[in-house]
CSV table of C-alpha atoms in Angstrom, one decimal:
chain,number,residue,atom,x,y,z
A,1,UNK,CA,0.0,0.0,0.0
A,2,UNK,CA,1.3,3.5,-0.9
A,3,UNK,CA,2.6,5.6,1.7
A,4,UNK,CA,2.5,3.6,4.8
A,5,UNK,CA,5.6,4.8,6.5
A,6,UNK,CA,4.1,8.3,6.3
A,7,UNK,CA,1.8,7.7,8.8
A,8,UNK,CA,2.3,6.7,12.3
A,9,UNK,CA,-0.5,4.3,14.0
A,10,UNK,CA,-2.0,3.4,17.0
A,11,UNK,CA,1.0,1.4,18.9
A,12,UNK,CA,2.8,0.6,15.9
A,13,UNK,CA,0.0,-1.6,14.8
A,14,UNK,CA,-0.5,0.7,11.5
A,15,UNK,CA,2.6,-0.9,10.1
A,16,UNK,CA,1.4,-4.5,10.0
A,17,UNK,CA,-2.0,-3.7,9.0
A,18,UNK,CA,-2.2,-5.5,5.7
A,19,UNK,CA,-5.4,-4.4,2.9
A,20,UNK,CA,-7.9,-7.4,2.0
A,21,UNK,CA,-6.8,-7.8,-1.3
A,22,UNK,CA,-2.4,-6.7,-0.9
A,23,UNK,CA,-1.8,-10.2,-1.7
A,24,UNK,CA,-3.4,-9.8,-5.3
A,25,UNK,CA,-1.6,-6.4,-5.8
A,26,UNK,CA,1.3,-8.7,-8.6
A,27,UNK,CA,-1.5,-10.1,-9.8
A,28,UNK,CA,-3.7,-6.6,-10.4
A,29,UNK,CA,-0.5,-5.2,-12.1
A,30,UNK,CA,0.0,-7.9,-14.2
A,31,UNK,CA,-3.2,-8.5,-15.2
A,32,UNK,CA,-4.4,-5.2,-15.7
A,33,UNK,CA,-4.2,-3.5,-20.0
A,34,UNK,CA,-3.0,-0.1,-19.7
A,35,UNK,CA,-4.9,1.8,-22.2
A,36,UNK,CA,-7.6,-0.6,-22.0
A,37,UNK,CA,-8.6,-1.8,-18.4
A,38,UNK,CA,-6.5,-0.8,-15.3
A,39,UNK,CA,-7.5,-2.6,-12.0
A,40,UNK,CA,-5.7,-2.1,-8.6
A,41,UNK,CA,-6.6,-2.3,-4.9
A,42,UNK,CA,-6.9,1.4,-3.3
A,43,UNK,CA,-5.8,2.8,-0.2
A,44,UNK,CA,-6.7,2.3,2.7
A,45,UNK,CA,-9.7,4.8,3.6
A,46,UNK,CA,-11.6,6.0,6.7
A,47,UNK,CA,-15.4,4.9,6.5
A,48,UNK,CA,-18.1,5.8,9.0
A,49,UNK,CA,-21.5,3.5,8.6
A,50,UNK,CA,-24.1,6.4,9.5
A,51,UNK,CA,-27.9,5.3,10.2
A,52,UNK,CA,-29.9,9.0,11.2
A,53,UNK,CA,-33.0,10.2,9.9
A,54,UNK,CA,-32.1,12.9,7.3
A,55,UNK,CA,-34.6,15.1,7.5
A,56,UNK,CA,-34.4,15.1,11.4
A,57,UNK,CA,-32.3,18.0,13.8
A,58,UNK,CA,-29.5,15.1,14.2
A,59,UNK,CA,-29.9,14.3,10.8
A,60,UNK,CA,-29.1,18.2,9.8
A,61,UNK,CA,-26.5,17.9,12.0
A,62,UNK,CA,-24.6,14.7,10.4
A,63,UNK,CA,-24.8,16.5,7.0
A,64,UNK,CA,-23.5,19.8,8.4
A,65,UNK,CA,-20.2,17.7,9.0
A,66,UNK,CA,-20.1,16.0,5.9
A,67,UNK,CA,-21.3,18.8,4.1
A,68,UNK,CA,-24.5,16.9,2.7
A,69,UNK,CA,-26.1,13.6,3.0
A,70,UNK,CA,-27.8,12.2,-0.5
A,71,UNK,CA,-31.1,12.4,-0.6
A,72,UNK,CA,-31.9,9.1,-3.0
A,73,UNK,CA,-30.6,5.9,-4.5
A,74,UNK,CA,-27.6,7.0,-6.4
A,75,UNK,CA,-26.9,9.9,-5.2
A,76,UNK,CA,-23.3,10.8,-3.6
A,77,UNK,CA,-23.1,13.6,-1.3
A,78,UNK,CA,-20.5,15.7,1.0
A,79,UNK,CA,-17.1,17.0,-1.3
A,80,UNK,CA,-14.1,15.4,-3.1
A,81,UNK,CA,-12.4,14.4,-0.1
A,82,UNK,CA,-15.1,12.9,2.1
A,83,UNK,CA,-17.8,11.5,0.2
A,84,UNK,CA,-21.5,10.3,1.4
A,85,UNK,CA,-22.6,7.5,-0.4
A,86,UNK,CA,-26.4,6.7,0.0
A,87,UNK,CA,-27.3,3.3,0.9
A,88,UNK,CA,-30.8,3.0,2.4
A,89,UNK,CA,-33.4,5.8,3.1
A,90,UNK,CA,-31.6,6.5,6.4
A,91,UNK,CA,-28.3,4.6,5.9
A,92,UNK,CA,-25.2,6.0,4.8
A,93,UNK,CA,-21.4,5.3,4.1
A,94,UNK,CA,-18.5,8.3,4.3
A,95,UNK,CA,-15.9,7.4,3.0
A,96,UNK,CA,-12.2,9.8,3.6
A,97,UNK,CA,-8.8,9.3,3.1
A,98,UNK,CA,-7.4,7.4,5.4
A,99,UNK,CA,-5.9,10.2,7.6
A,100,UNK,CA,-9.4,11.2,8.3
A,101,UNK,CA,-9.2,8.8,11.3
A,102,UNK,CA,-9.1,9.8,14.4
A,103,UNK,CA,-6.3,7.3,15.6
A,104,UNK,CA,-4.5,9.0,12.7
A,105,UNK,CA,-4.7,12.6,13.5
A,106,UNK,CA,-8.2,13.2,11.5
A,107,UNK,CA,-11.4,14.2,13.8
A,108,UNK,CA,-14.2,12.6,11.2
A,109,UNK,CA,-15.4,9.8,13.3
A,110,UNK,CA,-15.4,12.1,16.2
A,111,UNK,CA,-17.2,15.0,14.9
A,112,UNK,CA,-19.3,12.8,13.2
A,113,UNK,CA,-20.6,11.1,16.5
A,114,UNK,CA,-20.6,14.2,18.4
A,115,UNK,CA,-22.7,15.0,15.8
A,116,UNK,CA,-25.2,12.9,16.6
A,117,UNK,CA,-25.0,13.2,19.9
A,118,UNK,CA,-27.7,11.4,22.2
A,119,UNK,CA,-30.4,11.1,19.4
A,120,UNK,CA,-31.3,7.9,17.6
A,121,UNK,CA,-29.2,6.6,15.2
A,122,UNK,CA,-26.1,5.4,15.5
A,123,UNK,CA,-22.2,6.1,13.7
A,124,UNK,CA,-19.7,3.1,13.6
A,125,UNK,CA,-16.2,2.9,12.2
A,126,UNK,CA,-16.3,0.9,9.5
A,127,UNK,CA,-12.7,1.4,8.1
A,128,UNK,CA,-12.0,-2.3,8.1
A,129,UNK,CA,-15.2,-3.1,6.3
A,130,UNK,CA,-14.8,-2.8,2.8
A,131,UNK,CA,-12.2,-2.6,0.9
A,132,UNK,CA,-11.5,-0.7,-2.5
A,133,UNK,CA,-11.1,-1.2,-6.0
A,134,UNK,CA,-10.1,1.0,-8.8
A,135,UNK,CA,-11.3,0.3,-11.8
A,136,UNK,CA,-10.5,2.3,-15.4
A,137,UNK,CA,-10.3,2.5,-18.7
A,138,UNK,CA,-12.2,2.4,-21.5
A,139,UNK,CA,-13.3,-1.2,-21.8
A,140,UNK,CA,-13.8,-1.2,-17.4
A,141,UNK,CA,-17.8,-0.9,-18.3
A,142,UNK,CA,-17.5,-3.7,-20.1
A,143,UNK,CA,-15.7,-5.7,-17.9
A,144,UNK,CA,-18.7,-5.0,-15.1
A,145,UNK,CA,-21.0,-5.8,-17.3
A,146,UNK,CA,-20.3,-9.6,-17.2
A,147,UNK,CA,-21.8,-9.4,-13.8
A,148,UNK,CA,-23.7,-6.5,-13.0
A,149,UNK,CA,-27.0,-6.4,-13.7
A,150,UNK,CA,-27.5,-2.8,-13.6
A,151,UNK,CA,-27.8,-0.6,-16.8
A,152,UNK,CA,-24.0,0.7,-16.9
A,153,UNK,CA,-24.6,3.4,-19.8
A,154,UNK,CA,-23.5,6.5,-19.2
A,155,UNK,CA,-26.9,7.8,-20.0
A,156,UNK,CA,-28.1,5.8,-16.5
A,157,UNK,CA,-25.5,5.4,-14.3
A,158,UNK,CA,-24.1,8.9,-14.6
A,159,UNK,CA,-20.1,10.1,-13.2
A,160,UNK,CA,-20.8,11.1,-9.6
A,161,UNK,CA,-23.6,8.4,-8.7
A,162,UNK,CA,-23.1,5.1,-6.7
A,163,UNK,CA,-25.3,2.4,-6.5
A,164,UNK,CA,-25.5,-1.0,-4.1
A,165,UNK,CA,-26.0,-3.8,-6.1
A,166,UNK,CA,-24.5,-7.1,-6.8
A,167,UNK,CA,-20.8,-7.4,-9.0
A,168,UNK,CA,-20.1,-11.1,-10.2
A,169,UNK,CA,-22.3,-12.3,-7.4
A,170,UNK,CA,-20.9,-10.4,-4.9
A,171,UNK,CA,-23.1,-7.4,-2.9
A,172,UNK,CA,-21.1,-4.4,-3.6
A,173,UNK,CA,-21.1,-0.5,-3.8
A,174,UNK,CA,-20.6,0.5,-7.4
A,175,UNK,CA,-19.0,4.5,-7.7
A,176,UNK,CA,-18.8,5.8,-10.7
A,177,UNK,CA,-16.0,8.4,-10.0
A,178,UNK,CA,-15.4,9.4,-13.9
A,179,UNK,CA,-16.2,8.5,-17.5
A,180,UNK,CA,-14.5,5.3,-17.5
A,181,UNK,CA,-13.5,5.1,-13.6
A,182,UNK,CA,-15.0,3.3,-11.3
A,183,UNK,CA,-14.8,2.2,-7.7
A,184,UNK,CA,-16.3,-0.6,-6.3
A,185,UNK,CA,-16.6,-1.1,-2.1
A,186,UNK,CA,-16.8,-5.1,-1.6
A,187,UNK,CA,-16.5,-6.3,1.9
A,188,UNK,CA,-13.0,-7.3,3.3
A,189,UNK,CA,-13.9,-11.1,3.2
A,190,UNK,CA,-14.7,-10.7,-0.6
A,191,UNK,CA,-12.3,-9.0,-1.7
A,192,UNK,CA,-10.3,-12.1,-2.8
A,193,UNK,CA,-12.7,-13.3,-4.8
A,194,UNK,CA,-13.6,-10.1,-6.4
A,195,UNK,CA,-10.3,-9.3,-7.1
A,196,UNK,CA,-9.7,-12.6,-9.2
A,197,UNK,CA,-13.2,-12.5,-10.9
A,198,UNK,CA,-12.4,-9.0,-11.9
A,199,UNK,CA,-9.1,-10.4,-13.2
A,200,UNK,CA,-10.6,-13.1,-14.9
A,201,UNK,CA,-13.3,-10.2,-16.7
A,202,UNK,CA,-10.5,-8.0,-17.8
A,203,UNK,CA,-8.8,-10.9,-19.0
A,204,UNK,CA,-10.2,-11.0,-23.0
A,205,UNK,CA,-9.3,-7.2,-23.3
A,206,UNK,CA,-5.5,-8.1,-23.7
A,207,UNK,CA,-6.5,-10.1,-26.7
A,208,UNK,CA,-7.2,-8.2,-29.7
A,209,UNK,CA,-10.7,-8.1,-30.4
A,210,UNK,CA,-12.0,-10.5,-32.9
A,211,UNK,CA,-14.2,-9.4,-35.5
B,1,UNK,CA,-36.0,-13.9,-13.0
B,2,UNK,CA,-37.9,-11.8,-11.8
B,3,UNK,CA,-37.6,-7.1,-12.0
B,4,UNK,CA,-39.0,-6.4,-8.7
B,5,UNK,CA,-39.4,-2.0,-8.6
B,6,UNK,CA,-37.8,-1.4,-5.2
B,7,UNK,CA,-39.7,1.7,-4.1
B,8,UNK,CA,-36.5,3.2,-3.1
B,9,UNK,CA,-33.7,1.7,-5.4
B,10,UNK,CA,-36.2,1.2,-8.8
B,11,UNK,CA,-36.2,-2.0,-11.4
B,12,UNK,CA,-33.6,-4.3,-9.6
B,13,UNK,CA,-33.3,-8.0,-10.3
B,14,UNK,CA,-34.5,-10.8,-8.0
B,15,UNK,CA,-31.7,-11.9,-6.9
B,16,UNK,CA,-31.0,-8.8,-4.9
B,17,UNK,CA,-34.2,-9.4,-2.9
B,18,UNK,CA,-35.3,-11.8,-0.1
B,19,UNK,CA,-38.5,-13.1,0.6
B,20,UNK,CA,-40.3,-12.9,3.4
B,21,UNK,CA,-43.6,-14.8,3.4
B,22,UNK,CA,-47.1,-13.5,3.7
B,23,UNK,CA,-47.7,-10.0,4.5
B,24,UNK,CA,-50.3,-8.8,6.9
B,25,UNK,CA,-50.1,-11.9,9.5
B,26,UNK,CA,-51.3,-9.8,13.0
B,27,UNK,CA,-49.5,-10.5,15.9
B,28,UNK,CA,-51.5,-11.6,18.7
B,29,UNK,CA,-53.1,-9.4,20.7
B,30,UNK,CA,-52.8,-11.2,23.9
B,31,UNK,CA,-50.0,-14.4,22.9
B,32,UNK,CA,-50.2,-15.8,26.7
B,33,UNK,CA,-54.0,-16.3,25.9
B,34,UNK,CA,-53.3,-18.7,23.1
B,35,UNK,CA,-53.4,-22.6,23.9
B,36,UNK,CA,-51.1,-24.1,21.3
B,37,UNK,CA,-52.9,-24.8,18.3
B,38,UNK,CA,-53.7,-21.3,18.4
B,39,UNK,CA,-49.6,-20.4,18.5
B,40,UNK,CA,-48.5,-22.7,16.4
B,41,UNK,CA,-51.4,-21.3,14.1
B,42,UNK,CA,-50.2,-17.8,14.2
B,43,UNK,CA,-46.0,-19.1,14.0
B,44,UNK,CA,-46.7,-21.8,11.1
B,45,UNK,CA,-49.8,-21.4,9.3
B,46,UNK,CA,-50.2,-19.8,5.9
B,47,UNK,CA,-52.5,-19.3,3.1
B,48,UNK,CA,-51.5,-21.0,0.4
B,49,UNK,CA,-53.3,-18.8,-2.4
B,50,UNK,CA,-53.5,-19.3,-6.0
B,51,UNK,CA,-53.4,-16.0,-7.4
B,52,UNK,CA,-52.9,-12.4,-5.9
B,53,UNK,CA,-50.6,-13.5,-2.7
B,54,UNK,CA,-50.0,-10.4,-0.4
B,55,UNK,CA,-46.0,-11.1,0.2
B,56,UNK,CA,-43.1,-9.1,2.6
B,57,UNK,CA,-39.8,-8.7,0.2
B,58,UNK,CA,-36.5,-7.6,1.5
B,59,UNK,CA,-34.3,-5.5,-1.0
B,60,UNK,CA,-30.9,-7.3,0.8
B,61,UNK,CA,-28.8,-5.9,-1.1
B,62,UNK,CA,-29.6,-2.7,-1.7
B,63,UNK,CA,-31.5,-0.5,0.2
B,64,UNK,CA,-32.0,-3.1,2.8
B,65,UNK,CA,-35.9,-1.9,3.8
B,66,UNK,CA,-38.7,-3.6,3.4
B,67,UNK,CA,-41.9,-3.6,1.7
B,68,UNK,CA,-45.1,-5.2,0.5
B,69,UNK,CA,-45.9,-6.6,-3.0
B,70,UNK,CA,-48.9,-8.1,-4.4
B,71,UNK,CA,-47.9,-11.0,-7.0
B,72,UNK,CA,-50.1,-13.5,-8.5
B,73,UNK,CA,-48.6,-16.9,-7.8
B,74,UNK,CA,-49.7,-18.4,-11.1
B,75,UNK,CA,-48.4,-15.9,-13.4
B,76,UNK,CA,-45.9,-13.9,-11.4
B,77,UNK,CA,-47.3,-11.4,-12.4
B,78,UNK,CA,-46.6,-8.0,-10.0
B,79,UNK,CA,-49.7,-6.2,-9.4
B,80,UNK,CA,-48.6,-3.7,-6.8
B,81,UNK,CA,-46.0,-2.9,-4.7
B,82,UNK,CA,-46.5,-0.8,-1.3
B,83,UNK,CA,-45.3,0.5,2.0
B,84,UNK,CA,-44.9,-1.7,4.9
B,85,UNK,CA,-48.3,-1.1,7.3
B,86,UNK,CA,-50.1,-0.1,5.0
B,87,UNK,CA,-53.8,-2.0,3.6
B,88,UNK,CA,-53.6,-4.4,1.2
B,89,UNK,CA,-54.6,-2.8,-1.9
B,90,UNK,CA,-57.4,-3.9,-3.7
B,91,UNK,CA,-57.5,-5.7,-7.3
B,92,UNK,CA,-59.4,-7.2,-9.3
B,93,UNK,CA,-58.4,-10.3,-7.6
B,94,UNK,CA,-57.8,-13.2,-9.0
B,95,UNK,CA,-59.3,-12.5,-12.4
B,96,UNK,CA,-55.8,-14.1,-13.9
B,97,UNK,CA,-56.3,-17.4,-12.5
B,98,UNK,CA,-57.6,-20.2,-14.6
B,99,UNK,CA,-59.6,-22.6,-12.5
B,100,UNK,CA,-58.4,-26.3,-13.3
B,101,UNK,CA,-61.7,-28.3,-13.1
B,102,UNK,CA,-63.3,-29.2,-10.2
B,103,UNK,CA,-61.5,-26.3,-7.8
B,104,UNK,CA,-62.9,-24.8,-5.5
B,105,UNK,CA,-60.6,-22.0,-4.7
């Protein structure tokens, strides 16, 4: 993982702390088409599982600290460094950078459950969770498609939109971050198989296409 | 396989849902009342309906709420979809079904 030395963690235990899928990382580079599909694991990053009414005071609250919470299915709120990702009518994800911790020197899980206070709903670190993959390139929609379910034209799953739905049989959260980018959120104890059915689905792309 | 319209997530396969048996089963009003037939009644016992089934569907992997639907058990067809707690709405019921011979219901 990039930048590890960087950062110093909670009694040293930041430097064995090793990412779901790090043991594919060879693998991801070798397999992976520049110019036509790139797939590799992402850094580590801080995520807070957030369950508050939105439209309550607590709820205003949360979104004042994440700038906004999304109001539907699809929709990404807060800013380009700590994203909201909508995953039920009163269930969210943030997702930072990694030094958004608080063990690291960040204040996000903090202010986010000062936020909330005493009220209903609840704020958990999730950072272990779900990992991250990075997918790009222009034949990455394609590669999806082999087992996602979900209409992947642009003209319905737009840049800036994330959807939960199921990748190669596997419940994930699907961000489309730019026109042929995408990141998708599987949970730690997937991320092995994901990894190598998203290998296996990028595969074809280093062939040249047959007529 | 079946598009079920999640009323929060919209046209999503069927393999992102789980089922959850017949809708509107009332919980006891008073359980310590019951003598066990009655209990086992209320825990077991469903309608086994040929045609417009009131059902409880779980979008799992999605939204993860819940919420009613209204599917016809011969033709699978979807006939509505609404809000936990709220009525069963009413259909034309069972106008799809074809009656083999000799059924009564």
């Amino acid at each position: 993982m990039a930048n590890t030395a960087a950062i110093n963690g909670i009694n040293g235990l930041r430097d064995i702390r090793r990412s779901p899928a790090s043991h594919l990382a060879a693998a991801l580079e070798a397999g992976s088409i520049q110019g036509t599909v790139v797939l590799k694991e992402g850094p580590f990053q801080t995520m807070a599982g957030v369950r508050v009414d939105p439209r309550s005071e607590e709820g205003a609250r949360i979104a004042a600290v994440a700038r906004s919470l999304p109001a539907r299915c699809g929709d990404v709120g807060g800013t380009d460094r700590v994203t909201v990702l909508w995953l039920g009518p009163s269930e969210f994800l943030v997702v930072a950078p990694e030094e958004a911790h608080d063990s690291l020197g960040g204040d996000l899980i903090g202010s986010l459950v000062a936020a909330l206070g005493e009220a209903p709903g609840q704020v958990v670190d999730l950072s272990a969770n779900r990992t991250t993959f990075e997918l790009s390139g222009p034949r990455a929609r394609a590669a999806l498609e082999k087992g996602c379910a979900l209409d992947l034209h642009p003209r319905s799953f737009t840049v800036g939109t994330a959807l939960s739905t199921e990748i190669g049989n596997i419940p994930v959260v699907l961000q489309k971050t730019g026109e042929e980018s995408f990141r998708l959120f599987p949970r730690a104890s997937f991320a092995d198989f994901l990894g190598r059915w998203l290998l296996d689905a990028v595969r074809e792309f280093a062939s040249p296409e047959v007529p | 396989m079946l598009l079920i319209s999640c009323p929060n997530c919209g046209s999503r396969d069927e393999t992102e849902f789980h089922y959850g048996g017949q809708a509107h089963v009332p919980y006891p009003e008073n359980p310590a009342g019951l003598n066990d037939r009655e209990w086992a009644e209320f825990l077991f016992y469903r309608d086994n309906t040929k045609g417009a089934f009131a059902e409880r569907w779980l979008h799992s992997t999605g939204c993860r709420q819940w919420f009613n639907m209204l599917r016809d058990t011969v033709t699978y067809d979807i006939q509505a979809i609404y809000p936990m707690g709220t009525p069963r709405p009413a259909t034309a019921a069972a106008t799809s079904v074809i009656a083999p011979e000799g059924a009564t219901k």
